[in-house]
Structure formats: structure tokens, C-alpha cells
Protein backbone atom coordinates (compact mmCIF):
# COMPACT_ATOMS: atom_id res chain seq x y z
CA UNK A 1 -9.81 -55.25 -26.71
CA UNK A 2 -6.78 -52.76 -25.94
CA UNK A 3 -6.36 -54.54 -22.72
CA UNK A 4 -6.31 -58.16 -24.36
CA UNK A 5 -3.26 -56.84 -26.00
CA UNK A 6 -1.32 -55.01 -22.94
CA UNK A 7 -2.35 -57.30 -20.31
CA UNK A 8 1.33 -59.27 -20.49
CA UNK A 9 3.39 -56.54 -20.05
CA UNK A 10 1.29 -54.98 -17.25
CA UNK A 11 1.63 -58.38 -15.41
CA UNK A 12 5.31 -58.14 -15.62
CA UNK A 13 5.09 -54.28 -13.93
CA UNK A 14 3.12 -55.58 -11.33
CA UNK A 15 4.78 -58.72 -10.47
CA UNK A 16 3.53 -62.46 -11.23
CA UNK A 17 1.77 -63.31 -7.83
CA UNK A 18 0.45 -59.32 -6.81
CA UNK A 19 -0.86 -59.14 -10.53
CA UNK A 20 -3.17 -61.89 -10.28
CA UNK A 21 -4.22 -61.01 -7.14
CA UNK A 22 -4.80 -57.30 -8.19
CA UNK A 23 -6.91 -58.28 -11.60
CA UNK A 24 -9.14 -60.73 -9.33
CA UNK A 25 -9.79 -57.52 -6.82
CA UNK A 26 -10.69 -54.78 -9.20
CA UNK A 27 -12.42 -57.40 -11.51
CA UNK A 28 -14.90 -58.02 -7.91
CA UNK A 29 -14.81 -54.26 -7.00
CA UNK A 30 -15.84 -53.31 -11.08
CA UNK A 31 -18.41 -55.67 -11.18
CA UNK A 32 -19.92 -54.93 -7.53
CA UNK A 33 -20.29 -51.31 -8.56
CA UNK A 34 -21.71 -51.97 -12.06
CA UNK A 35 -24.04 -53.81 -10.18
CA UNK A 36 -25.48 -51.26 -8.38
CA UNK A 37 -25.85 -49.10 -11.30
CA UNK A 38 -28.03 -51.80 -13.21
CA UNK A 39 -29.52 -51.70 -9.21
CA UNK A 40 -29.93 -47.88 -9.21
CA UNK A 41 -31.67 -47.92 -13.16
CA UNK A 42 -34.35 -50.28 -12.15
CA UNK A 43 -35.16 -48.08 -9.14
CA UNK A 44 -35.15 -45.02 -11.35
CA UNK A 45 -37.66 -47.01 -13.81
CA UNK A 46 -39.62 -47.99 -11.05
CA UNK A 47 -40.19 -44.62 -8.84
CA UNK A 48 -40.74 -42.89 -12.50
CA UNK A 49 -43.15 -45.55 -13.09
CA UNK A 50 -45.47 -44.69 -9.87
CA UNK A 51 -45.09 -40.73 -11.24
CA UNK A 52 -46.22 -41.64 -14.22
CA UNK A 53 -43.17 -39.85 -15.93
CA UNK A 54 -41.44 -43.10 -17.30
CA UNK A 55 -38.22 -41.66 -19.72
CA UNK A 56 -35.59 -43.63 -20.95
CA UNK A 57 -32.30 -44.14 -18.62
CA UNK A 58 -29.58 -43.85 -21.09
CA UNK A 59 -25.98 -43.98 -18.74
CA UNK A 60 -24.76 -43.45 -15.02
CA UNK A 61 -24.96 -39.83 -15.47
CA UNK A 62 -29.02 -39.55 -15.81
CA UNK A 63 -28.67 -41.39 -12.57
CA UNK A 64 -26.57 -38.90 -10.92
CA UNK A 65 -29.08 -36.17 -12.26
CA UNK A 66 -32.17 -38.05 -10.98
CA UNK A 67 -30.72 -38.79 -7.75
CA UNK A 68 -28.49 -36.34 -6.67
CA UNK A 69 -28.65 -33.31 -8.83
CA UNK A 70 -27.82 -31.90 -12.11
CA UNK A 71 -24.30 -30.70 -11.16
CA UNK A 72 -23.45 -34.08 -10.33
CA UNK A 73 -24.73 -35.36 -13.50
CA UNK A 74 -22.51 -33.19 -14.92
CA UNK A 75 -18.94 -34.06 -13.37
CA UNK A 76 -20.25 -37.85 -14.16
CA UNK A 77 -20.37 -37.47 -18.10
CA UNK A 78 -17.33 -34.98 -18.32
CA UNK A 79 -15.47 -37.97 -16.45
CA UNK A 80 -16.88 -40.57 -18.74
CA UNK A 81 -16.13 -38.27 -21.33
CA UNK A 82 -12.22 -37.87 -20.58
CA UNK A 83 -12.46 -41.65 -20.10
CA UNK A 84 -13.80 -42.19 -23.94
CA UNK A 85 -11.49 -39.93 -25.45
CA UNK A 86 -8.55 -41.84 -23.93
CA UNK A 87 -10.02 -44.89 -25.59
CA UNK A 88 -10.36 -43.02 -28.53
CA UNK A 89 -6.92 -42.27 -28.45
CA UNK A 90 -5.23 -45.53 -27.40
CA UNK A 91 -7.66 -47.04 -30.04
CA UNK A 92 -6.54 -44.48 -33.01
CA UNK A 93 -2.60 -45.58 -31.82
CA UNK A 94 -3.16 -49.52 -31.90
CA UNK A 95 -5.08 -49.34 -35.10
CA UNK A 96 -2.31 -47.25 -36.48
CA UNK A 97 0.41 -49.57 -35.33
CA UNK A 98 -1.72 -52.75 -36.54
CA UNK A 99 -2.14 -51.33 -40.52
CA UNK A 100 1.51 -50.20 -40.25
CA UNK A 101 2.45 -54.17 -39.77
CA UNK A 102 -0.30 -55.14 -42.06
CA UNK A 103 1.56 -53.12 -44.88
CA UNK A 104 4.93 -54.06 -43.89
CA UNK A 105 4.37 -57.82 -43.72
CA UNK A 106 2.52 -58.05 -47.29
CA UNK A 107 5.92 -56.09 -48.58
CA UNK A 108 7.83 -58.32 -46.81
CA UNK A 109 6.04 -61.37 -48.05
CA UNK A 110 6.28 -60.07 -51.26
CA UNK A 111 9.92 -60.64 -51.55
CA UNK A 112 10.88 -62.96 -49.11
CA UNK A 113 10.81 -66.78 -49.10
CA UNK A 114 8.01 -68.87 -47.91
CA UNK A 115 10.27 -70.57 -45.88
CA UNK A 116 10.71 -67.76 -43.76
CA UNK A 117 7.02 -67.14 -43.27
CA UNK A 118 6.34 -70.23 -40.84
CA UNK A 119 7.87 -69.88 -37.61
CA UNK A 120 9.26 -66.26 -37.01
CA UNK A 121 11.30 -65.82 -34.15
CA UNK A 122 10.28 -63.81 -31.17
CA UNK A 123 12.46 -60.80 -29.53
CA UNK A 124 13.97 -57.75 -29.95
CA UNK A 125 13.85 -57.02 -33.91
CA UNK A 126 17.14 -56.22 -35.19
CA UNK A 127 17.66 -53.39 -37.62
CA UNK A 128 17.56 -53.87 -41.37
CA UNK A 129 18.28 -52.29 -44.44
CA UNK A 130 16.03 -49.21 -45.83
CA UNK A 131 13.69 -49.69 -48.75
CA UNK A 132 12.11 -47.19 -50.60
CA UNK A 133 8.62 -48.95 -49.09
CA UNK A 134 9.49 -48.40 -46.00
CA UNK A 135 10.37 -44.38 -46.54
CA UNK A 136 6.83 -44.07 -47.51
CA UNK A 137 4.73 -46.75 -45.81
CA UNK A 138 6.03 -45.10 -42.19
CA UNK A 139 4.15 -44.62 -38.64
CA UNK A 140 3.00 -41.19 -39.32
CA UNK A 141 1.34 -42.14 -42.88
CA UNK A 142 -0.95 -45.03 -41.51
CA UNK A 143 -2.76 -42.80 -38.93
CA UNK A 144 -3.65 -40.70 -41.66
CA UNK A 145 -4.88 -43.16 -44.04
CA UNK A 146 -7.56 -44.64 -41.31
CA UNK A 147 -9.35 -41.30 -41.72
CA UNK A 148 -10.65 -41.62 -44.85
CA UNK A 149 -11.93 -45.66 -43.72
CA UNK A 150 -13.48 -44.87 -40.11
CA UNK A 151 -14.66 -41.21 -40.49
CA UNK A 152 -17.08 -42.31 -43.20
CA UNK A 153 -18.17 -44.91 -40.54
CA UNK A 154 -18.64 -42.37 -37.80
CA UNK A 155 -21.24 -40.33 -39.27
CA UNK A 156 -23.39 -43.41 -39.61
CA UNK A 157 -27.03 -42.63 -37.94
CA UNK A 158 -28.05 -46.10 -36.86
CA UNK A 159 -25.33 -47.58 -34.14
CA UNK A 160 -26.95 -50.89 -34.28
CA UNK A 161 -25.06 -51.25 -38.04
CA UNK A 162 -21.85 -50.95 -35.30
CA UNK A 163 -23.14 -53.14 -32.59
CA UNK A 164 -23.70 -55.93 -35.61
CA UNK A 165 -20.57 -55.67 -37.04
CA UNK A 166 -18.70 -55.51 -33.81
CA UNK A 167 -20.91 -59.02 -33.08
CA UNK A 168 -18.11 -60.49 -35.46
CA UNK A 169 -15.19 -59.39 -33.70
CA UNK A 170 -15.93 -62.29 -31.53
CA UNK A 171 -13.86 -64.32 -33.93
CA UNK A 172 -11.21 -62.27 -34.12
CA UNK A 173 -10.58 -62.72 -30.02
CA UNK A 174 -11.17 -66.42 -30.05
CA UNK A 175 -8.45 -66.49 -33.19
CA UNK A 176 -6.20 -64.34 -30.42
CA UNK A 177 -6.95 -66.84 -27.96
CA UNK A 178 -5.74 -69.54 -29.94
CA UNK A 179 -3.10 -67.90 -31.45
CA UNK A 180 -1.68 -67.39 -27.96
CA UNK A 181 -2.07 -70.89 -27.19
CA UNK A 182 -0.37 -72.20 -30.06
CA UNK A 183 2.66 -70.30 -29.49
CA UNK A 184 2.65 -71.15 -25.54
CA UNK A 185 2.85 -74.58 -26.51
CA UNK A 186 5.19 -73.99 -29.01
CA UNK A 187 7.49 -72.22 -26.12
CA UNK A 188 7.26 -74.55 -23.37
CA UNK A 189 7.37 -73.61 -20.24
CA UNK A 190 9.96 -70.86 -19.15
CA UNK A 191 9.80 -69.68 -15.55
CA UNK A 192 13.44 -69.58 -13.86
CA UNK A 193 13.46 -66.39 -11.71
CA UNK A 194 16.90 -67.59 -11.38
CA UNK A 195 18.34 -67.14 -14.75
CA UNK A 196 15.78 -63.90 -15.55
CA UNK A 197 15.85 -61.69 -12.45
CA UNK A 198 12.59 -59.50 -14.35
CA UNK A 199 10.55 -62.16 -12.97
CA UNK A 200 9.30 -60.88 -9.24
CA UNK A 201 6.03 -61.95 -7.65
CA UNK A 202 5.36 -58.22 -6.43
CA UNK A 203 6.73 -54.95 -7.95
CA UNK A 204 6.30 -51.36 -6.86
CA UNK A 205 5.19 -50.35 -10.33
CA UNK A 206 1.61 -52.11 -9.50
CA UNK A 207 -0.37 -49.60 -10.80
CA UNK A 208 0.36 -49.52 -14.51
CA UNK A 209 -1.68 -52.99 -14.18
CA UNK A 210 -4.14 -51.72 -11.81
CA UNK A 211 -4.77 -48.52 -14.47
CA UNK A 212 -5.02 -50.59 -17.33
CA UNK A 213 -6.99 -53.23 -15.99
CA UNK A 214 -9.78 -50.62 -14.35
CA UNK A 215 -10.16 -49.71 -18.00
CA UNK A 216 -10.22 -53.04 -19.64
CA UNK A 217 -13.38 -53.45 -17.57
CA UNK A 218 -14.96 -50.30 -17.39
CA UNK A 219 -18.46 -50.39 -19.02
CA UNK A 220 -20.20 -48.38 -16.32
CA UNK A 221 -20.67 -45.60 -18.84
CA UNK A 222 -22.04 -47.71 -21.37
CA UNK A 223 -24.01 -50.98 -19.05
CA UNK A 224 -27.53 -49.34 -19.00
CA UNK A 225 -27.77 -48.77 -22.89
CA UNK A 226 -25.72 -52.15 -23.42
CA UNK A 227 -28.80 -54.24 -21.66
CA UNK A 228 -32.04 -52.49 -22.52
CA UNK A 229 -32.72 -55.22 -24.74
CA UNK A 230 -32.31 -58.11 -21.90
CA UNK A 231 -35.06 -59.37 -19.56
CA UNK A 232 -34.84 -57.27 -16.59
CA UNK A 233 -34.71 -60.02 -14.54
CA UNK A 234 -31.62 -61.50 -16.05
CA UNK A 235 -29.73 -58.01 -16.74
CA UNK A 236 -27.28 -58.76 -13.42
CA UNK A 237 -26.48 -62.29 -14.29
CA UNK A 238 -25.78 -61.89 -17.59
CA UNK A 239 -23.31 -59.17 -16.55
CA UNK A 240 -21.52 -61.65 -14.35
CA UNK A 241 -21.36 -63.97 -17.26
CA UNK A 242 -19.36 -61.11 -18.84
CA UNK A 243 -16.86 -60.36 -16.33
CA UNK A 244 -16.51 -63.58 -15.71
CA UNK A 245 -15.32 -64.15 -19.70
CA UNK A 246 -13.40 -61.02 -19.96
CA UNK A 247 -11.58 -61.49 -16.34
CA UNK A 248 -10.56 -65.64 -17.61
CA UNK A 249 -9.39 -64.34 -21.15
CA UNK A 250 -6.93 -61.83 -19.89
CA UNK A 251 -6.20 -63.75 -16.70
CA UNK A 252 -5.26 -66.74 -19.72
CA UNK A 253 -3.67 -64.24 -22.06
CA UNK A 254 -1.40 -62.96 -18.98
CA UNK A 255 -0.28 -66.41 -17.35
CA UNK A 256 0.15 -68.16 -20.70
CA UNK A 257 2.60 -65.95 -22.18
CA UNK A 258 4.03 -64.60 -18.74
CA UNK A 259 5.24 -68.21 -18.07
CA UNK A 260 6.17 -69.80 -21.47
CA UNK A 261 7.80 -66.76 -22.84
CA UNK A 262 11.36 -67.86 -24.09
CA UNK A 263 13.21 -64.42 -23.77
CA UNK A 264 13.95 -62.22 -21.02
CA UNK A 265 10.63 -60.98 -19.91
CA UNK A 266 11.73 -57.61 -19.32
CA UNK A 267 11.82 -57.79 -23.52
CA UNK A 268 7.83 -58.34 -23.31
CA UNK A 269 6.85 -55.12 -25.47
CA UNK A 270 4.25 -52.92 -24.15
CA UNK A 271 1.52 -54.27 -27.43
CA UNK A 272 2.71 -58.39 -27.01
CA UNK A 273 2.24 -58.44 -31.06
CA UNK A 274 5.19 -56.26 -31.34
CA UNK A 275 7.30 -59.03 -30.22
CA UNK A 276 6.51 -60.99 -33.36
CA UNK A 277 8.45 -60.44 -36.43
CA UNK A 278 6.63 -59.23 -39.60
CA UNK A 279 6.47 -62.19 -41.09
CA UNK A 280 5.49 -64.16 -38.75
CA UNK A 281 1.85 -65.54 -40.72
CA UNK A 282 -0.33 -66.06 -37.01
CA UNK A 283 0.67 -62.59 -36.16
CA UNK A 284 -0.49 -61.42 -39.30
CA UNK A 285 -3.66 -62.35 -39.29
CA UNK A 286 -4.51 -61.80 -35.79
CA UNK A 287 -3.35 -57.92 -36.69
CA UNK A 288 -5.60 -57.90 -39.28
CA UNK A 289 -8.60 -59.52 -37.41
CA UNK A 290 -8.15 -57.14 -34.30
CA UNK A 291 -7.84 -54.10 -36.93
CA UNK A 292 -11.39 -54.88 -38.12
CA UNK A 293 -12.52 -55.38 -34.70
CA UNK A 294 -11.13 -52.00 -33.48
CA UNK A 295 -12.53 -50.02 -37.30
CA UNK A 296 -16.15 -51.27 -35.91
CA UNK A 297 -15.81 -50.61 -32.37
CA UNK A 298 -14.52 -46.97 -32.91
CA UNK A 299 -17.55 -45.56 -34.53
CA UNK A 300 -19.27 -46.60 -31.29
CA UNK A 301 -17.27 -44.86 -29.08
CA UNK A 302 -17.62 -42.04 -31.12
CA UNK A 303 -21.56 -42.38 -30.94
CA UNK A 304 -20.98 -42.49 -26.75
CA UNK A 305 -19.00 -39.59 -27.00
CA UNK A 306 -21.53 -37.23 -29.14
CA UNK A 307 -24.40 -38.23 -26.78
CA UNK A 308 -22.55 -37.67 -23.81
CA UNK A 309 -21.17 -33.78 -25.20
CA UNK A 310 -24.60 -33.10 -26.75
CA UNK A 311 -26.67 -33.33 -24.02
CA UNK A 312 -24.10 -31.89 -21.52
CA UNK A 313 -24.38 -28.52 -24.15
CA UNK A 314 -27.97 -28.66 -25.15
CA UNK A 315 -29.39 -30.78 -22.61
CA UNK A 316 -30.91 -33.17 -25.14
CA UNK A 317 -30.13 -35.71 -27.95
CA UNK A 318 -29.21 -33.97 -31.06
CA UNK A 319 -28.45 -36.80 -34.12
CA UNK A 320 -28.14 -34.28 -36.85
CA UNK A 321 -25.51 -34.28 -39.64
CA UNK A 322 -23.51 -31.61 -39.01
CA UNK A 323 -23.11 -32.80 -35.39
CA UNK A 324 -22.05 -35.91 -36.02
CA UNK A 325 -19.68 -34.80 -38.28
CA UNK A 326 -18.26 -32.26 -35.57
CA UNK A 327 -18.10 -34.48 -33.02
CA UNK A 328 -16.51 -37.14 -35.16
CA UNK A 329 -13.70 -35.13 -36.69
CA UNK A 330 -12.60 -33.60 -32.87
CA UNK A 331 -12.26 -37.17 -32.08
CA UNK A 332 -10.64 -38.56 -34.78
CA UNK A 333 -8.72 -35.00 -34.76
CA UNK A 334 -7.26 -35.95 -30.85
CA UNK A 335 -6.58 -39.89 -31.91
CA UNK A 336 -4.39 -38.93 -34.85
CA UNK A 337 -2.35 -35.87 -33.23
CA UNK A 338 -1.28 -39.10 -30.42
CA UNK A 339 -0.72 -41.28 -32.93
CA UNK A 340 1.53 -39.31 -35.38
CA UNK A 341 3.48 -37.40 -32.25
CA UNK A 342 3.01 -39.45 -29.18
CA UNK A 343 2.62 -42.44 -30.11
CA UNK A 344 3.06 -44.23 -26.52
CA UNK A 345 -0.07 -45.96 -25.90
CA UNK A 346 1.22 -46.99 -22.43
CA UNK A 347 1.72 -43.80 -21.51
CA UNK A 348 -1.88 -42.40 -22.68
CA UNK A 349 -3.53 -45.60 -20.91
CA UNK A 350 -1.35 -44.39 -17.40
């Protein structure tokens, strides 16, 4: 989801030609070792099986502790840890950013013209005059107000309430798949390395993309819980199926706008819905879909994160009240200290 928004300007870092090549490379090299973790849980299942000591595999660090040892376990869920919290963070930022343009365009619709709401132009925003809205509705109230929506959510008991609501979100990325094709084909095609010397096929600063990207399809944390529910047999290909998805969207998000974009790409912002203006009614509604998609995701990483802290300090599951709570507010705690002072998501993805 983060990534589906970033990919564009990441693509522009890394250069047209190397960044394809790069997202096809760690999109194999992601999916190979994923792989071998579904591999390594069935093995796990299996050898427990003949020792008649069958427990449940929850993530790639009960496989470290099964077949290496415990202190390896250990380094595997404090990295998957560190790797959650930056999610949490980058998620806190981009839901911050997205209710801060949901408030400003209903303002703005409320006293502009209809006329203006139809076709917004893209680019650099110029400045404006100061209302009294906008010296309260500011980037350092919204972060604040999402607390009282999505802690409530986080101290939920039952994740599956999460995993059902985040089913939905599906809409909300096909709407952000069509509302980048709309505007594509509203651009036209505008590739002249000759007029815009940002365009390059290869750029030193590769590894923004390559960072970004290793997130965008990270799930190695997260793939044994994720398909406990499938057919053993079909686990592996239906994890293909979901690379495969995920690697076409963002490949298509990237290329589309890369190449049809009508200004200067170097004016590609590092979240491509900053480029639209406030007004602009597609933009406004694919901010609000991906906000609801991100309010039901977060409670989930949350969840990920308390298991993975809990049973590093107790060395069990603990899914008690006061826990949750804990757990919830250090997150939430860490997302909206970013968000109100450091609010450069690119920076906490690098």
C-alpha cells in the first residue's frame, strides 16, 4: 500500500531502464526466499509431526528457534520488529498527510466553484492566501486526531475483524488503478529525455528504489500466519499469484505515470497524490479510499508487533488488555512523534 504510492518517484531515482530491471530482480529474489520459508514451515510441521509434538508455526522466527537456536530466533523478530515499526511509522505519516487533504479539499469545495472541481491541474502548488481553516486544520493537528479513530481499533482482541475489513481495501487499489489510468490517458504520452534531462535510464541513487521496493514486498514476517488457512498443497502457488499481482500493479503504477507525466519529472513528489491539487475530485476520493485502507491495516500491524515483543519478553502469547493497550499506545506513540516532527516518509522508508 505505501509502496503503491512511492513507487513513481523511486523509479525516477533509479533511472527508467535500471528501475525496471531492479523491481523484476528483488521481486524473484523476495519471492524465492519466501518460498523457502513456506518450504522450511512444512518441514517443521512434518519432523514435529513424527515427535509427536505438533505446535503451531506462527512466523520466520519460530523457524530460526527450531532450527538453529533460540538466539537466532531472537535477532529474527527484533529485525522484523524494527521492520514493523517503520511501517508503523511511514503508515501513521501517509494517513496523516491523506486526512490533512481530506479536510482541506471539503473546505475548499465548500467555497469554490464546481467548475473548478473537474480537471485540476498537476504540478508544483503555488502558494495561496491564509484562512483561518487552514491555521487550525494544519499537519501537526491531523496526526493527533487519528488517535482517538485507530487506537480504539488496536485494542481489538479478534484480528480476523481486521483481516475482513482490510478484504475491502481491495476496492480502494483497483479505484487507484484506474484512477491512474484515467489520468495517463488524459496526459498522453510524454517521454523526451531531450527537453527533460531528469529522465535517465540508470541513476546512482538506485537504492532509494531498491529500499522501498524490498519493503513493498516483504511479507516474510507475516507469510506463515497469512496461509494457515490454504491447502498446503497450494500455499506456494498461491503466493506466486501474489507477487505476481503486486509486482504488475506497481510495475503499471510506475511506467504509466513515469511516461505520460506532463511536467518535469524531477517535480514527481515523493507521495504521487501530492502532485494533485486539492480539488482535484479523483484525487479526493482515492485519498479517502486509501485512508480507510491504511485505518484497517494498522491495527494489524500493531497485532504483529505485540506478538512479536510479547513472546520475545515472556516467551509466550499474552492477549490481555492491558498489553494490548501498552503495546498499542508505544506504537501509535513512535508514528505520531514522525508525523508531527519528521514528517519525511522518504526518509523513514531509506
Amino acid at each position: 500500500m505505501i509502496v503503491m504510492c512511492f513507487v513513481i518517484r523511486r523509479l525516477l531515482q533509479a533511472g527508467f531502464t535500471l528501475g525496471i530491471f531492479l523491481t523484476l530482480l528483488i521481486a524473484g529474489l523476495e519471492l524465492y526466499t519466501c518460498t523457502l520459508v513456506l518450504r522450511l514451515a512444512q518441514v517443521m510441521r512434518d519432523e514435529q509431526l513424527d515427535q509427536n509434538n505438533v505446535q503451531q508455526v506462527v512466523e520466520f522466527s519460530d523457524l530460526c528457534r527450531y532450527f538453529i537456536n533460540a538466539r537466532f530466533g531472537n535477532v529474527a523478530t527484533v529485525i522484523s520488529v524494527i521492520t514493523i515499526l517503520t511501517a508503523s511509522v511511514a503508515y501513521w505519516i501517509l494517513m496523516s498527510g491523506f486526512l490533512f487533504n481530506i479536510g482541506q479539499s471539503i473546505f475548499e469545495f465548500s467555497v469554490t466553484n464546481a467548475t473548478q472541481f473537474l480537471n485540476a491541474t498537476v504540478g508544483p502548488i503555488g502558494a495561496t492566501p491564509i484562512t483561518s481553516f487552514e491555521t487550525i486544520w494544519t499537519t501537526k493537528l491531523t496526526p493527533v486526531l487519528l488517535v482517538a479513530v485507530v487506537y480504539p481499533l488496536c485494542l481489538i482482541r479478534n484480528p480476523a475483524v481486521f483481516q475482513k475489513l482490510n478484504s475491502l481495501g481491495v476496492i480502494s487499489i483497483v479505484y487507484f488503478v484506474i484512477f491512474i489510468a484515467v489520468k495517463a490517458a488524459s496526459w498522453g504520452i510524454n517521454y523526451d529525455a531531450c527537453k527533460d534531462p531528469s529522465i535517465k535510464d540508470w541513476n546512482l541513487s538506485f537504492p532509494a528504489l531498491t529500499g522501498t521496493i524490498t519493503l513493498g514486498f516483504f511479507v516474510h514476517n507475516a507469510v506463515i500466519a497469512m496461509t494457515n488457512q490454504a491447502a498446503p498443497s497450494t500455499r506456494i502457488r498461491d503466493l506466486g499469484y501474489g507477487y505476481l499481482l503486486v509486482l504488475v500493479t506497481y510495475l503499471y503504477i510506475g511506467i504509466s505515470v513515469y511516461i505520460t507525466f506532463p511536467d518535469a519529472k524531477s517535480t514527481i513528489r515523493d507521495n504521487i497524490l501530492k502532485n494533485f491539487a486539492s480539488t482535484d475530485v479523483l484525487a479526493f476520493v482515492a485519498r479517502v479510499g486509501l485512508l480507510f485502507q491504511m485505518s484497517a491495516t494498522f491495527p494489524l500491524i500493531v497485532y504483529i508487533a505485540r506478538l512479536q515483543l510479547i513472546k520475545v519478553l515472556f516467551g509466550r502469547n499474552e492477549n490481555l488488555l492491558l498489553w494490548r493497550a501498552v503495546v498499542a499506545a508505544g506504537v501509535i506513540a513512535l508514528g505520531l512523534l514522525a508525523a508531527v516532527f519528521f514528517p519525511n516518509i522518504g526518509a523513514v522508508l531509506r
